[in-house]
Short mmCIF file of C-alpha atoms in Angstrom, two decimals:
data_model
loop_
_atom_site.label_atom_id
_atom_site.label_comp_id
_atom_site.label_asym_id
_atom_site.label_seq_id
_atom_site.Cartn_x
_atom_site.Cartn_y
_atom_site.Cartn_z
CA MET D 940 121.43 91.51 100.38
CA ALA D 941 119.43 95.26 101.16
CA HIS D 942 122.61 97.29 100.79
CA LEU D 943 122.69 96.23 96.87
CA PHE D 944 121.23 98.11 95.04
CA GLU D 945 120.03 97.92 90.97
CA ILE D 946 120.52 101.48 88.93
CA ASP D 947 120.25 102.50 85.61
CA ASP D 948 122.21 105.45 83.82
CA ASP D 949 119.55 108.42 83.62
CA MET D 950 120.68 110.71 86.38
CA SER D 951 118.77 114.13 87.76
CA PRO D 952 121.31 115.67 90.26
CA LEU D 953 119.12 117.97 92.66
CA GLN D 954 119.63 121.58 92.08
CA CYS D 955 119.91 122.44 95.77
CA HIS D 956 123.39 123.28 97.09
CA SER D 957 126.51 122.38 97.21
CA GLU D 958 126.17 119.72 99.57
CA ASP D 959 123.35 118.00 98.97
CA CYS D 960 125.12 115.26 98.30
CA VAL D 961 123.50 112.03 100.21
CA MET D 962 119.94 112.80 98.91
CA ASN D 963 120.97 113.16 95.66
CA VAL D 964 121.77 109.56 96.13
CA PHE D 965 118.92 108.53 98.12
CA ASN D 966 116.79 109.82 95.36
CA TYR D 967 118.95 108.38 92.44
CA LEU D 968 118.45 104.94 94.01
CA GLY D 969 114.28 105.77 94.34
CA ILE D 970 114.73 105.76 98.56
CA LEU D 971 113.06 109.50 98.54
CA THR D 972 110.81 111.18 96.33
CA LYS D 973 112.65 114.70 94.63
CA LYS D 974 110.06 116.29 97.02
CA ASP D 975 111.15 115.33 100.03
CA ALA D 976 115.33 114.63 98.92
CA LEU D 977 114.79 118.56 97.99
CA ASN D 978 113.00 119.12 101.40
CA ILE D 979 115.40 117.44 103.53
CA ALA D 980 118.51 118.81 101.33
CA ASN D 981 116.78 122.31 101.75
CA THR D 982 116.78 121.91 105.73
CA THR D 983 120.76 121.09 106.00
CA ASP D 984 123.79 121.31 105.56
CA SER D 985 125.72 117.81 105.94
CA LEU D 986 125.21 114.25 106.58
CA ASN D 987 127.48 111.84 108.85
CA SER D 988 128.26 108.07 107.45
CA LEU D 989 126.88 107.63 111.18
CA ARG D 990 123.27 109.52 110.49
CA ILE D 991 123.14 107.01 107.06
CA GLU D 992 123.98 103.93 108.73
CA ASP D 993 121.35 104.82 110.90
CA PHE D 994 118.87 106.10 108.42
CA LEU D 995 119.06 102.78 105.99
CA THR D 996 119.06 100.40 109.54
CA ASP D 997 115.73 102.01 110.05
CA THR D 998 114.56 101.98 106.22
CA TYR D 999 115.54 98.69 105.90
CA GLY D 1000 114.99 97.05 109.35
CA VAL D 1001 118.10 95.08 109.05
CA ASN D 1002 121.58 96.60 110.42
CA PHE D 1003 124.02 98.43 107.97
CA HIS D 1004 127.46 99.21 109.15
CA SER D 1005 130.53 101.46 107.17
CA VAL D 1006 133.52 98.86 106.14
CA LEU D 1007 136.69 100.63 105.24
CA VAL D 1008 137.64 100.23 101.68
CA TYR D 1009 140.54 102.94 101.14
CA ASP D 1010 142.88 104.84 103.50
CA ASN D 1011 145.53 106.65 101.51
CA GLU D 1012 147.04 109.45 104.35
CA PHE D 1013 147.46 111.86 100.64
CA GLN D 1014 150.17 110.26 99.29
CA MET D 1015 149.87 111.48 95.74
CA ASP D 1016 151.97 108.89 94.25
CA THR D 1017 150.32 106.44 95.31
CA ILE D 1018 146.73 107.03 94.57
CA LEU D 1019 146.39 104.25 91.55
CA TYR D 1020 148.00 102.01 93.57
CA GLU D 1021 145.93 102.35 95.88
CA LEU D 1022 142.68 101.99 93.89
CA GLU D 1023 143.93 99.23 92.25
CA GLU D 1024 143.82 96.93 95.81
CA SER D 1025 140.22 98.93 96.73
CA GLU D 1026 138.82 97.14 93.70
CA SER D 1027 140.20 93.94 94.84
CA ASN D 1028 138.41 94.12 97.92
CA LEU D 1029 135.20 95.74 97.18
CA LEU D 1030 134.41 93.06 94.45
CA LYS D 1031 133.74 90.82 97.51
CA TYR D 1032 130.58 93.13 98.40
CA VAL D 1033 129.63 94.28 95.04
CA ASN D 1034 127.85 91.42 93.06
CA GLU D 1035 127.82 92.59 89.33
CA GLY D 1036 125.07 94.56 88.34
CA PHE D 1037 124.65 95.87 91.87
CA ALA D 1038 125.94 99.10 93.13
CA VAL D 1039 126.86 99.76 96.94
CA ILE D 1040 126.07 103.78 98.92
CA ALA D 1041 129.93 104.88 99.56
CA PHE D 1042 131.45 108.01 101.68
CA LEU D 1043 134.80 110.02 100.68
CA TYR D 1044 135.70 111.67 103.35
CA SER D 1045 138.57 114.04 105.14
CA LYS D 1046 137.27 116.34 106.97
CA ALA D 1047 134.71 116.86 105.05
CA GLY D 1048 132.37 114.12 102.94
CA HIS D 1049 130.69 113.31 99.92
CA ALA D 1050 128.59 110.52 99.17
CA ALA D 1051 128.70 108.75 96.04
CA LEU D 1052 127.44 104.86 94.86
CA LEU D 1053 130.28 102.29 93.69
CA HIS D 1054 128.81 99.76 91.00
CA ASN D 1055 129.91 96.27 89.68
CA ILE D 1056 130.08 96.36 85.51
CA ASN D 1057 131.50 93.53 84.23
CA GLY D 1058 133.72 92.89 87.46
CA GLU D 1059 134.98 96.40 87.42
CA ILE D 1060 134.18 98.78 89.79
CA TYR D 1061 132.75 102.90 88.63
CA TYR D 1062 132.27 105.75 90.63
CA VAL D 1063 128.92 106.96 90.41
CA ASP D 1064 128.55 110.55 91.42
CA PRO D 1065 124.60 111.05 90.88
CA GLN D 1066 124.76 114.54 92.34
CA ASN D 1067 127.66 115.97 89.64
CA ASN D 1068 126.65 113.84 87.41
CA LEU D 1069 129.76 111.32 87.36
CA ASP D 1070 130.29 107.24 85.70
CA ILE D 1071 133.64 106.83 85.60
CA PRO D 1072 135.67 103.62 86.49
CA PHE D 1073 136.76 103.83 89.85
CA VAL D 1074 140.71 102.87 88.76
CA SER D 1075 141.53 106.08 86.67
CA PRO D 1076 142.93 109.33 86.01
CA ASP D 1077 140.05 111.16 87.38
CA MET D 1078 139.33 109.20 89.98
CA GLY D 1079 142.35 109.68 91.46
CA TYR D 1080 142.20 113.67 90.35
CA ILE D 1081 138.79 113.15 93.08
CA MET D 1082 140.87 111.29 95.53
CA ALA D 1083 143.37 113.37 95.94
CA LYS D 1084 140.96 115.80 97.91
CA TYR D 1085 139.57 112.72 100.44
CA GLN D 1086 141.37 109.74 102.93
CA LYS D 1087 139.45 107.10 102.78
CA ILE D 1088 136.03 105.61 101.91
CA LYS D 1089 133.48 103.68 103.39
CA ILE D 1090 130.76 101.45 102.20
CA MET D 1091 127.62 100.82 103.61
CA VAL D 1092 126.93 97.17 104.57
CA SER D 1093 124.01 95.39 105.76
CA GLU D 1094 124.49 92.12 107.67
CA GLY D 1095 121.17 90.50 105.91
CA PRO D 1096 118.68 91.14 103.33
CA ALA D 1097 116.08 93.71 104.05
CA THR D 1098 112.66 92.88 106.06
CA ARG D 1099 110.77 95.82 105.28
CA PHE D 1100 111.10 99.29 103.14
CA THR D 1101 109.84 101.94 105.70
CA PRO D 1102 111.65 105.74 104.97
CA ASP D 1103 110.96 108.07 107.79
CA VAL D 1104 111.42 110.73 106.09
CA ASP D 1105 110.30 113.31 109.68
CA LYS D 1106 112.49 111.07 111.60
CA LEU D 1107 115.75 112.13 109.62
CA LYS D 1108 114.62 115.62 108.84
CA LYS D 1109 114.41 116.49 112.94
CA LYS D 1110 117.50 115.15 112.88
CA LEU D 1111 119.17 116.57 110.58
CA SER D 1112 117.67 120.13 111.42
CA PHE D 1113 119.50 119.58 114.99
CA ASN D 1114 123.00 118.92 112.80
CA ARG D 1115 122.49 122.21 110.65
CA HIS D 1116 121.89 124.52 114.06
CA VAL D 1117 125.01 122.35 115.38
CA THR D 1118 126.92 123.34 112.79
CA ARG D 1119 126.26 127.07 112.32
CA LEU D 1120 127.18 127.46 116.23
CA LYS D 1121 130.19 125.60 114.72
CA LYS D 1122 131.35 127.76 111.72
CA THR D 1123 130.23 130.98 113.32
CA LYS D 1124 130.61 133.24 116.63
CA ASN D 1125 127.80 134.57 116.50
CA THR D 1126 126.57 135.61 119.91
CA TYR D 1127 123.25 135.16 118.76
CA LEU D 1128 123.37 131.52 117.91
CA SER D 1129 125.33 130.82 121.20
CA ARG D 1130 122.60 132.43 123.05
CA GLU D 1131 120.23 130.44 120.98
CA LEU D 1132 121.55 126.99 121.91
CA LYS D 1133 121.95 127.74 125.65
CA ARG D 1134 118.35 128.75 125.80
CA THR D 1135 117.51 125.07 123.88
CA HIS D 1136 119.49 123.43 125.63
CA ARG D 1137 119.87 125.46 128.75
CA GLY D 1138 123.00 124.94 130.92
CA THR D 1139 124.76 123.08 127.87
CA VAL D 1140 128.75 123.54 127.56
CA LEU D 1141 130.25 125.39 124.69
CA GLN D 1142 133.72 125.23 126.12
CA HIS D 1143 134.73 122.33 127.60
CA LYS D 1144 137.06 123.37 130.30
CA ASN D 1145 134.37 125.43 131.74
CA LEU D 1146 133.45 122.00 133.04
CA ILE D 1147 133.06 122.64 136.96
CA ARG D 1148 134.64 119.94 139.64
CA GLY D 1149 131.62 118.45 141.44
CA GLN D 1150 128.93 120.01 139.27
CA THR D 1151 126.93 116.68 137.72
CA TYR D 1152 126.70 117.04 134.09
CA GLN D 1153 124.72 115.50 131.70
CA ILE D 1154 126.87 114.30 128.69
CA VAL D 1155 125.38 113.51 125.71
CA ASN D 1156 126.84 112.07 121.81
CA LYS D 1157 127.46 114.79 118.66
CA LYS D 1158 126.74 112.21 116.79
CA THR D 1159 124.32 110.48 117.93
CA GLU D 1160 122.75 112.92 120.24
CA LYS D 1161 122.31 109.82 123.04
CA THR D 1162 122.89 110.35 126.59
CA LEU D 1163 125.75 108.67 127.24
CA GLY D 1164 124.91 109.38 131.19
CA THR D 1165 124.79 111.10 134.06
CA SER D 1166 128.03 112.10 136.39
CA ILE D 1167 129.88 114.48 138.36
CA PHE D 1168 132.81 115.43 136.08
CA GLN D 1169 136.07 115.08 138.42
CA GLU D 1170 139.51 116.06 136.52
CA PHE D 1171 140.97 116.36 132.47
CA LYS D 1172 143.68 114.78 131.34
CA ASN D 1173 146.06 114.48 128.57
CA ASN D 1174 145.72 117.94 128.23
CA TYR D 1175 142.48 118.84 128.50
CA ALA D 1176 141.24 115.73 125.77
CA VAL D 1177 140.12 113.80 127.85
CA ALA D 1178 137.40 113.82 130.62
CA VAL D 1179 136.72 112.08 133.65
CA PHE D 1180 133.73 111.95 135.90
CA GLU D 1181 132.92 109.25 137.91
CA ASP D 1182 131.24 106.90 135.75
CA PHE D 1183 133.64 106.98 133.14
CA SER D 1184 136.18 108.88 131.01
CA VAL D 1185 135.47 110.22 127.60
CA TYR D 1186 137.18 112.14 124.83
CA LEU D 1187 136.29 115.98 124.99
CA PRO D 1188 135.03 117.14 121.23
CA SER D 1189 132.90 113.95 120.26
CA TYR D 1190 130.37 115.20 123.34
CA TYR D 1191 128.62 117.92 124.71
CA PHE D 1192 128.08 118.28 128.32
CA ILE D 1193 124.66 119.60 129.81
CA ASN D 1194 124.71 121.12 133.77
CA VAL D 1195 122.20 119.36 135.43
CA ASN D 1196 122.75 121.96 138.66
CA ALA D 1197 122.88 124.72 136.39
CA ARG D 1198 119.43 124.10 135.56
CA HIS D 1199 117.99 123.19 139.01
CA ASN D 1200 119.39 126.39 140.35
CA SER D 1201 118.19 128.06 137.60
CA ARG D 1202 114.91 127.00 138.46
CA SER D 1203 115.50 127.34 142.34
CA ARG D 1204 116.80 130.62 141.15
CA HIS D 1205 113.50 131.83 139.62
CA SER D 1206 110.62 130.08 141.85
CA ASN D 1207 112.93 132.20 144.88
CA ARG D 1208 112.72 135.09 143.24
CA HIS D 1209 108.25 134.39 143.36
CA ILE D 1210 108.87 133.54 146.89
CA ASN D 1211 110.62 137.09 147.59
CA ARG D 1212 108.09 139.14 145.82
CA ARG D 1213 105.45 137.27 147.37
CA SER D 1214 107.05 138.33 150.34
CA THR D 1215 107.95 142.16 149.48
CA SER D 1216 104.32 142.31 148.86
CA LYS D 1217 102.85 140.41 151.92
CA ARG D 1218 105.29 143.19 154.35
CA LYS D 1219 103.99 146.17 152.13
CA ARG D 1220 100.30 145.50 152.87
CA ARG D 1221 100.67 145.22 156.29
CA THR D 1222 102.74 148.66 156.43
CA ILE D 1223 99.71 150.54 154.17
#
Protein backbone atom coordinates (compact mmCIF):
# COMPACT_ATOMS: atom_id res chain seq x y z
CA MET A 1 0.00 0.00 0.00
CA ALA A 2 1.25 3.48 -0.86
CA HIS A 3 0.80 4.82 2.68
CA LEU A 4 3.33 2.37 4.17
CA PHE A 5 6.91 3.65 4.37
CA GLU A 6 10.15 1.96 5.35
CA ILE A 7 12.29 4.16 7.59
CA ASP A 8 15.71 4.02 9.24
CA ASP A 9 17.26 5.50 12.37
CA ASP A 10 19.22 8.25 10.63
CA MET A 11 17.28 11.42 11.48
CA SER A 12 18.82 14.73 10.47
CA PRO A 13 16.29 17.49 11.23
CA LEU A 14 16.07 20.47 8.90
CA GLN A 15 17.21 23.63 10.65
CA CYS A 16 14.44 26.03 9.63
CA HIS A 17 11.69 27.36 11.86
CA SER A 18 9.21 25.93 14.34
CA GLU A 19 6.59 25.01 11.74
CA ASP A 20 8.63 22.94 9.28
CA CYS A 21 7.42 19.55 10.62
CA VAL A 22 5.81 18.33 7.38
CA MET A 23 8.89 19.11 5.32
CA ASN A 24 10.98 17.20 7.87
CA VAL A 25 8.70 14.18 7.42
CA PHE A 26 8.77 14.40 3.61
CA ASN A 27 12.56 14.75 3.61
CA TYR A 28 13.04 11.88 6.09
CA LEU A 29 10.89 9.58 3.92
CA GLY A 30 12.80 10.56 0.76
CA ILE A 31 9.74 12.17 -0.85
CA LEU A 32 11.54 15.52 -1.08
CA THR A 33 15.23 16.29 -1.26
CA LYS A 34 16.73 18.32 1.56
CA LYS A 35 17.13 21.28 -0.82
CA ASP A 36 13.46 21.21 -1.88
CA ALA A 37 12.25 20.62 1.67
CA LEU A 38 14.22 23.59 2.99
CA ASN A 39 13.05 25.77 0.11
CA ILE A 40 9.38 24.96 0.74
CA ALA A 41 9.73 25.18 4.53
CA ASN A 42 10.94 28.75 4.13
CA THR A 43 8.04 29.55 1.79
CA THR A 44 5.16 28.64 4.08
CA ASP A 45 4.03 28.92 7.68
CA SER A 46 1.90 25.78 7.94
CA LEU A 47 0.52 22.81 6.04
CA ASN A 48 -2.89 21.39 6.94
CA SER A 49 -3.94 17.75 6.60
CA LEU A 50 -5.92 18.34 3.40
CA ARG A 51 -2.80 19.72 1.72
CA ILE A 52 -0.88 16.61 2.80
CA GLU A 53 -3.59 14.34 1.34
CA ASP A 54 -3.62 16.24 -1.96
CA PHE A 55 0.16 16.17 -2.30
CA LEU A 56 0.43 12.45 -1.53
CA THR A 57 -2.40 11.65 -3.97
CA ASP A 58 -0.66 13.62 -6.74
CA THR A 59 2.70 12.05 -5.92
CA TYR A 60 1.70 8.39 -5.73
CA GLY A 61 -1.21 8.30 -8.19
CA VAL A 62 -3.64 6.76 -5.71
CA ASN A 63 -6.16 8.49 -3.45
CA PHE A 64 -5.07 9.28 0.09
CA HIS A 65 -7.46 10.12 2.90
CA SER A 66 -7.12 10.69 6.62
CA VAL A 67 -8.33 8.27 9.30
CA LEU A 68 -8.97 9.44 12.86
CA VAL A 69 -7.16 7.08 15.26
CA TYR A 70 -7.09 9.14 18.48
CA ASP A 71 -9.63 11.56 19.94
CA ASN A 72 -9.38 12.83 23.50
CA GLU A 73 -10.82 16.20 24.48
CA PHE A 74 -8.03 17.05 26.93
CA GLN A 75 -9.05 14.51 29.58
CA MET A 76 -5.62 14.30 31.18
CA ASP A 77 -6.41 11.28 33.35
CA THR A 78 -7.42 9.13 30.36
CA ILE A 79 -4.64 9.95 27.87
CA LEU A 80 -2.64 6.73 28.43
CA TYR A 81 -5.80 4.63 28.20
CA GLU A 82 -6.76 6.36 24.94
CA LEU A 83 -3.24 5.78 23.57
CA GLU A 84 -3.55 2.05 24.35
CA GLU A 85 -6.90 1.91 22.55
CA SER A 86 -5.45 3.81 19.60
CA GLU A 87 -2.46 1.47 19.34
CA SER A 88 -4.80 -1.51 18.89
CA ASN A 89 -6.54 0.35 16.08
CA LEU A 90 -3.28 1.51 14.48
CA LEU A 91 -2.00 -2.06 14.12
CA LYS A 92 -4.78 -2.60 11.56
CA TYR A 93 -3.27 0.08 9.31
CA VAL A 94 0.48 -0.15 9.98
CA ASN A 95 2.18 -3.36 8.89
CA GLU A 96 5.14 -4.56 10.92
CA GLY A 97 8.35 -2.84 9.90
CA PHE A 98 6.55 0.06 8.23
CA ALA A 99 5.46 3.57 9.21
CA VAL A 100 2.59 5.89 8.31
CA ILE A 101 2.39 9.68 8.25
CA ALA A 102 0.49 11.05 11.25
CA PHE A 103 -1.01 14.47 11.89
CA LEU A 104 -1.53 15.57 15.50
CA TYR A 105 -3.77 18.56 16.03
CA SER A 106 -6.02 20.70 18.20
CA LYS A 107 -5.90 24.39 17.29
CA ALA A 108 -2.43 23.84 15.87
CA GLY A 109 -1.09 20.80 14.05
CA HIS A 110 2.09 18.75 13.96
CA ALA A 111 3.25 16.06 11.52
CA ALA A 112 5.23 12.97 12.51
CA LEU A 113 5.32 9.21 11.85
CA LEU A 114 3.92 6.14 13.61
CA HIS A 115 6.18 3.09 13.21
CA ASN A 116 5.29 -0.56 13.85
CA ILE A 117 8.23 -2.43 15.40
CA ASN A 118 7.51 -6.03 16.45
CA GLY A 119 3.83 -5.31 16.95
CA GLU A 120 4.40 -2.16 19.02
CA ILE A 121 3.77 1.37 17.73
CA TYR A 122 6.50 4.00 18.09
CA TYR A 123 6.14 7.76 17.66
CA VAL A 124 8.86 9.05 15.33
CA ASP A 125 9.30 12.82 15.03
CA PRO A 126 12.00 13.80 12.50
CA GLN A 127 11.72 17.49 13.39
CA ASN A 128 12.48 16.99 17.08
CA ASN A 129 14.61 13.84 16.65
CA LEU A 130 12.28 11.71 18.78
CA ASP A 131 11.65 7.96 18.67
CA ILE A 132 9.53 6.85 21.64
CA PRO A 133 6.89 4.20 22.40
CA PHE A 134 3.40 5.37 21.46
CA VAL A 135 1.98 4.11 24.76
CA SER A 136 4.26 5.83 27.27
CA PRO A 137 4.31 8.77 29.71
CA ASP A 138 6.50 10.70 27.25
CA MET A 139 3.85 10.34 24.54
CA GLY A 140 1.18 11.25 27.09
CA TYR A 141 3.07 14.48 27.76
CA ILE A 142 3.08 15.27 24.02
CA MET A 143 -0.63 14.46 23.63
CA ALA A 144 -1.48 16.84 26.49
CA LYS A 145 -1.07 19.54 23.81
CA TYR A 146 -3.17 17.84 21.12
CA GLN A 147 -6.70 16.53 20.89
CA LYS A 148 -6.67 14.25 17.85
CA ILE A 149 -4.42 12.14 15.65
CA LYS A 150 -5.10 11.36 12.00
CA ILE A 151 -3.06 9.05 9.82
CA MET A 152 -2.73 9.25 6.04
CA VAL A 153 -4.06 6.08 4.40
CA SER A 154 -4.01 5.18 0.70
CA GLU A 155 -6.72 3.28 -1.17
CA GLY A 156 -4.23 1.01 -2.92
CA PRO A 157 -0.63 0.60 -4.05
CA ALA A 158 1.29 3.45 -5.67
CA THR A 159 1.07 3.74 -9.45
CA ARG A 160 3.82 6.36 -9.79
CA PHE A 161 6.22 8.57 -7.86
CA THR A 162 6.02 12.14 -9.16
CA PRO A 163 6.34 14.75 -6.39
CA ASP A 164 5.36 18.10 -7.93
CA VAL A 165 7.48 20.51 -5.90
CA ASP A 166 6.47 23.63 -7.86
CA LYS A 167 2.75 22.92 -7.43
CA LEU A 168 3.13 22.35 -3.69
CA LYS A 169 5.22 25.49 -3.27
CA LYS A 170 2.64 27.57 -5.16
CA LYS A 171 -0.20 26.36 -2.94
CA LEU A 172 1.78 26.96 0.23
CA SER A 173 2.75 30.47 -0.85
CA PHE A 174 -0.97 31.26 -0.97
CA ASN A 175 -1.40 29.70 2.51
CA ARG A 176 1.37 31.88 3.92
CA HIS A 177 -0.22 35.05 2.56
CA VAL A 178 -3.60 34.22 4.09
CA THR A 179 -2.09 33.05 7.40
CA ARG A 180 -0.24 36.34 7.81
CA LEU A 181 -3.43 38.25 7.11
CA LYS A 182 -5.25 36.28 9.81
CA LYS A 183 -2.52 36.86 12.39
CA THR A 184 -2.23 40.62 11.98
CA LYS A 185 -4.37 43.70 11.54
CA ASN A 186 -1.74 45.22 9.27
CA THR A 187 -3.66 47.42 6.84
CA TYR A 188 -1.02 46.94 4.16
CA LEU A 189 -1.74 43.20 4.04
CA SER A 190 -5.46 43.88 3.86
CA ARG A 191 -4.92 46.21 0.92
CA GLU A 192 -2.63 43.64 -0.70
CA LEU A 193 -5.26 40.88 -0.50
CA LYS A 194 -7.89 43.22 -1.89
CA ARG A 195 -5.54 44.06 -4.75
CA THR A 196 -4.78 40.40 -5.46
CA HIS A 197 -8.39 39.25 -5.18
CA ARG A 198 -10.37 42.37 -5.97
CA GLY A 199 -13.82 42.31 -4.40
CA THR A 200 -12.92 39.80 -1.67
CA VAL A 201 -15.15 40.20 1.39
CA LEU A 202 -12.81 40.30 4.40
CA GLN A 203 -15.61 40.66 6.97
CA HIS A 204 -18.40 38.14 6.43
CA LYS A 205 -21.06 40.51 7.75
CA ASN A 206 -20.31 42.75 4.78
CA LEU A 207 -22.05 40.32 2.41
CA ILE A 208 -24.77 42.27 0.62
CA ARG A 209 -28.17 40.74 -0.09
CA GLY A 210 -28.85 40.47 -3.81
CA GLN A 211 -25.18 40.67 -4.79
CA THR A 212 -23.51 37.83 -6.72
CA TYR A 213 -20.47 36.21 -5.10
CA GLN A 214 -17.92 33.60 -6.07
CA ILE A 215 -17.58 31.20 -3.14
CA VAL A 216 -14.06 29.79 -2.60
CA ASN A 217 -13.10 27.09 -0.10
CA LYS A 218 -10.31 28.40 2.18
CA LYS A 219 -8.52 25.05 2.53
CA THR A 220 -8.66 23.70 -1.00
CA GLU A 221 -8.88 27.07 -2.83
CA LYS A 222 -11.49 25.42 -5.06
CA THR A 223 -14.52 27.43 -6.19
CA LEU A 224 -17.77 26.00 -4.84
CA GLY A 225 -19.74 28.09 -7.30
CA THR A 226 -21.18 31.53 -7.98
CA SER A 227 -24.53 32.54 -6.53
CA ILE A 228 -26.62 35.41 -5.17
CA PHE A 229 -26.48 36.04 -1.42
CA GLN A 230 -29.85 35.96 0.37
CA GLU A 231 -29.50 35.94 4.18
CA PHE A 232 -27.56 34.92 7.28
CA LYS A 233 -28.63 32.12 9.62
CA ASN A 234 -27.55 30.74 13.00
CA ASN A 235 -26.25 34.07 14.33
CA TYR A 236 -24.19 34.84 11.23
CA ALA A 237 -22.59 31.37 11.17
CA VAL A 238 -24.23 30.32 7.90
CA ALA A 239 -24.65 32.28 4.66
CA VAL A 240 -27.64 31.31 2.51
CA PHE A 241 -27.28 31.72 -1.25
CA GLU A 242 -29.76 30.94 -4.02
CA ASP A 243 -28.14 27.58 -4.81
CA PHE A 244 -26.63 26.45 -1.50
CA SER A 245 -25.79 27.39 2.08
CA VAL A 246 -22.24 27.49 3.46
CA TYR A 247 -20.51 27.71 6.83
CA LEU A 248 -19.06 31.23 6.85
CA PRO A 249 -15.60 30.66 8.40
CA SER A 250 -14.74 28.01 5.80
CA TYR A 251 -15.07 30.21 2.71
CA TYR A 252 -13.94 33.39 0.97
CA PHE A 253 -16.53 35.41 -0.91
CA ILE A 254 -15.52 37.40 -3.97
CA ASN A 255 -18.06 40.01 -5.01
CA VAL A 256 -18.55 39.55 -8.74
CA ASN A 257 -20.58 42.78 -8.91
CA ALA A 258 -17.75 44.73 -7.29
CA ARG A 259 -15.29 43.65 -9.95
CA HIS A 260 -17.77 44.42 -12.71
CA ASN A 261 -18.66 47.80 -11.23
CA SER A 262 -14.98 48.62 -10.77
CA ARG A 263 -14.34 48.00 -14.45
CA SER A 264 -17.43 50.00 -15.38
CA ARG A 265 -16.35 52.97 -13.28
CA HIS A 266 -12.86 52.71 -14.74
CA SER A 267 -14.31 52.70 -18.26
CA ASN A 268 -16.62 55.61 -17.45
CA ARG A 269 -13.68 57.69 -16.26
CA HIS A 270 -12.03 57.25 -19.64
CA ILE A 271 -15.30 58.13 -21.40
CA ASN A 272 -15.76 61.21 -19.23
CA ARG A 273 -12.20 62.35 -19.88
CA ARG A 274 -12.66 61.92 -23.61
CA SER A 275 -15.97 63.79 -23.50
CA THR A 276 -14.44 66.63 -21.50
CA SER A 277 -11.47 66.95 -23.83
CA LYS A 278 -13.79 67.09 -26.84
CA ARG A 279 -15.85 69.82 -25.25
CA LYS A 280 -12.68 71.79 -24.51
CA ARG A 281 -11.55 71.53 -28.11
CA ARG A 282 -14.91 72.83 -29.31
CA THR A 283 -14.68 75.89 -27.06
CA ILE A 284 -11.19 76.89 -28.18
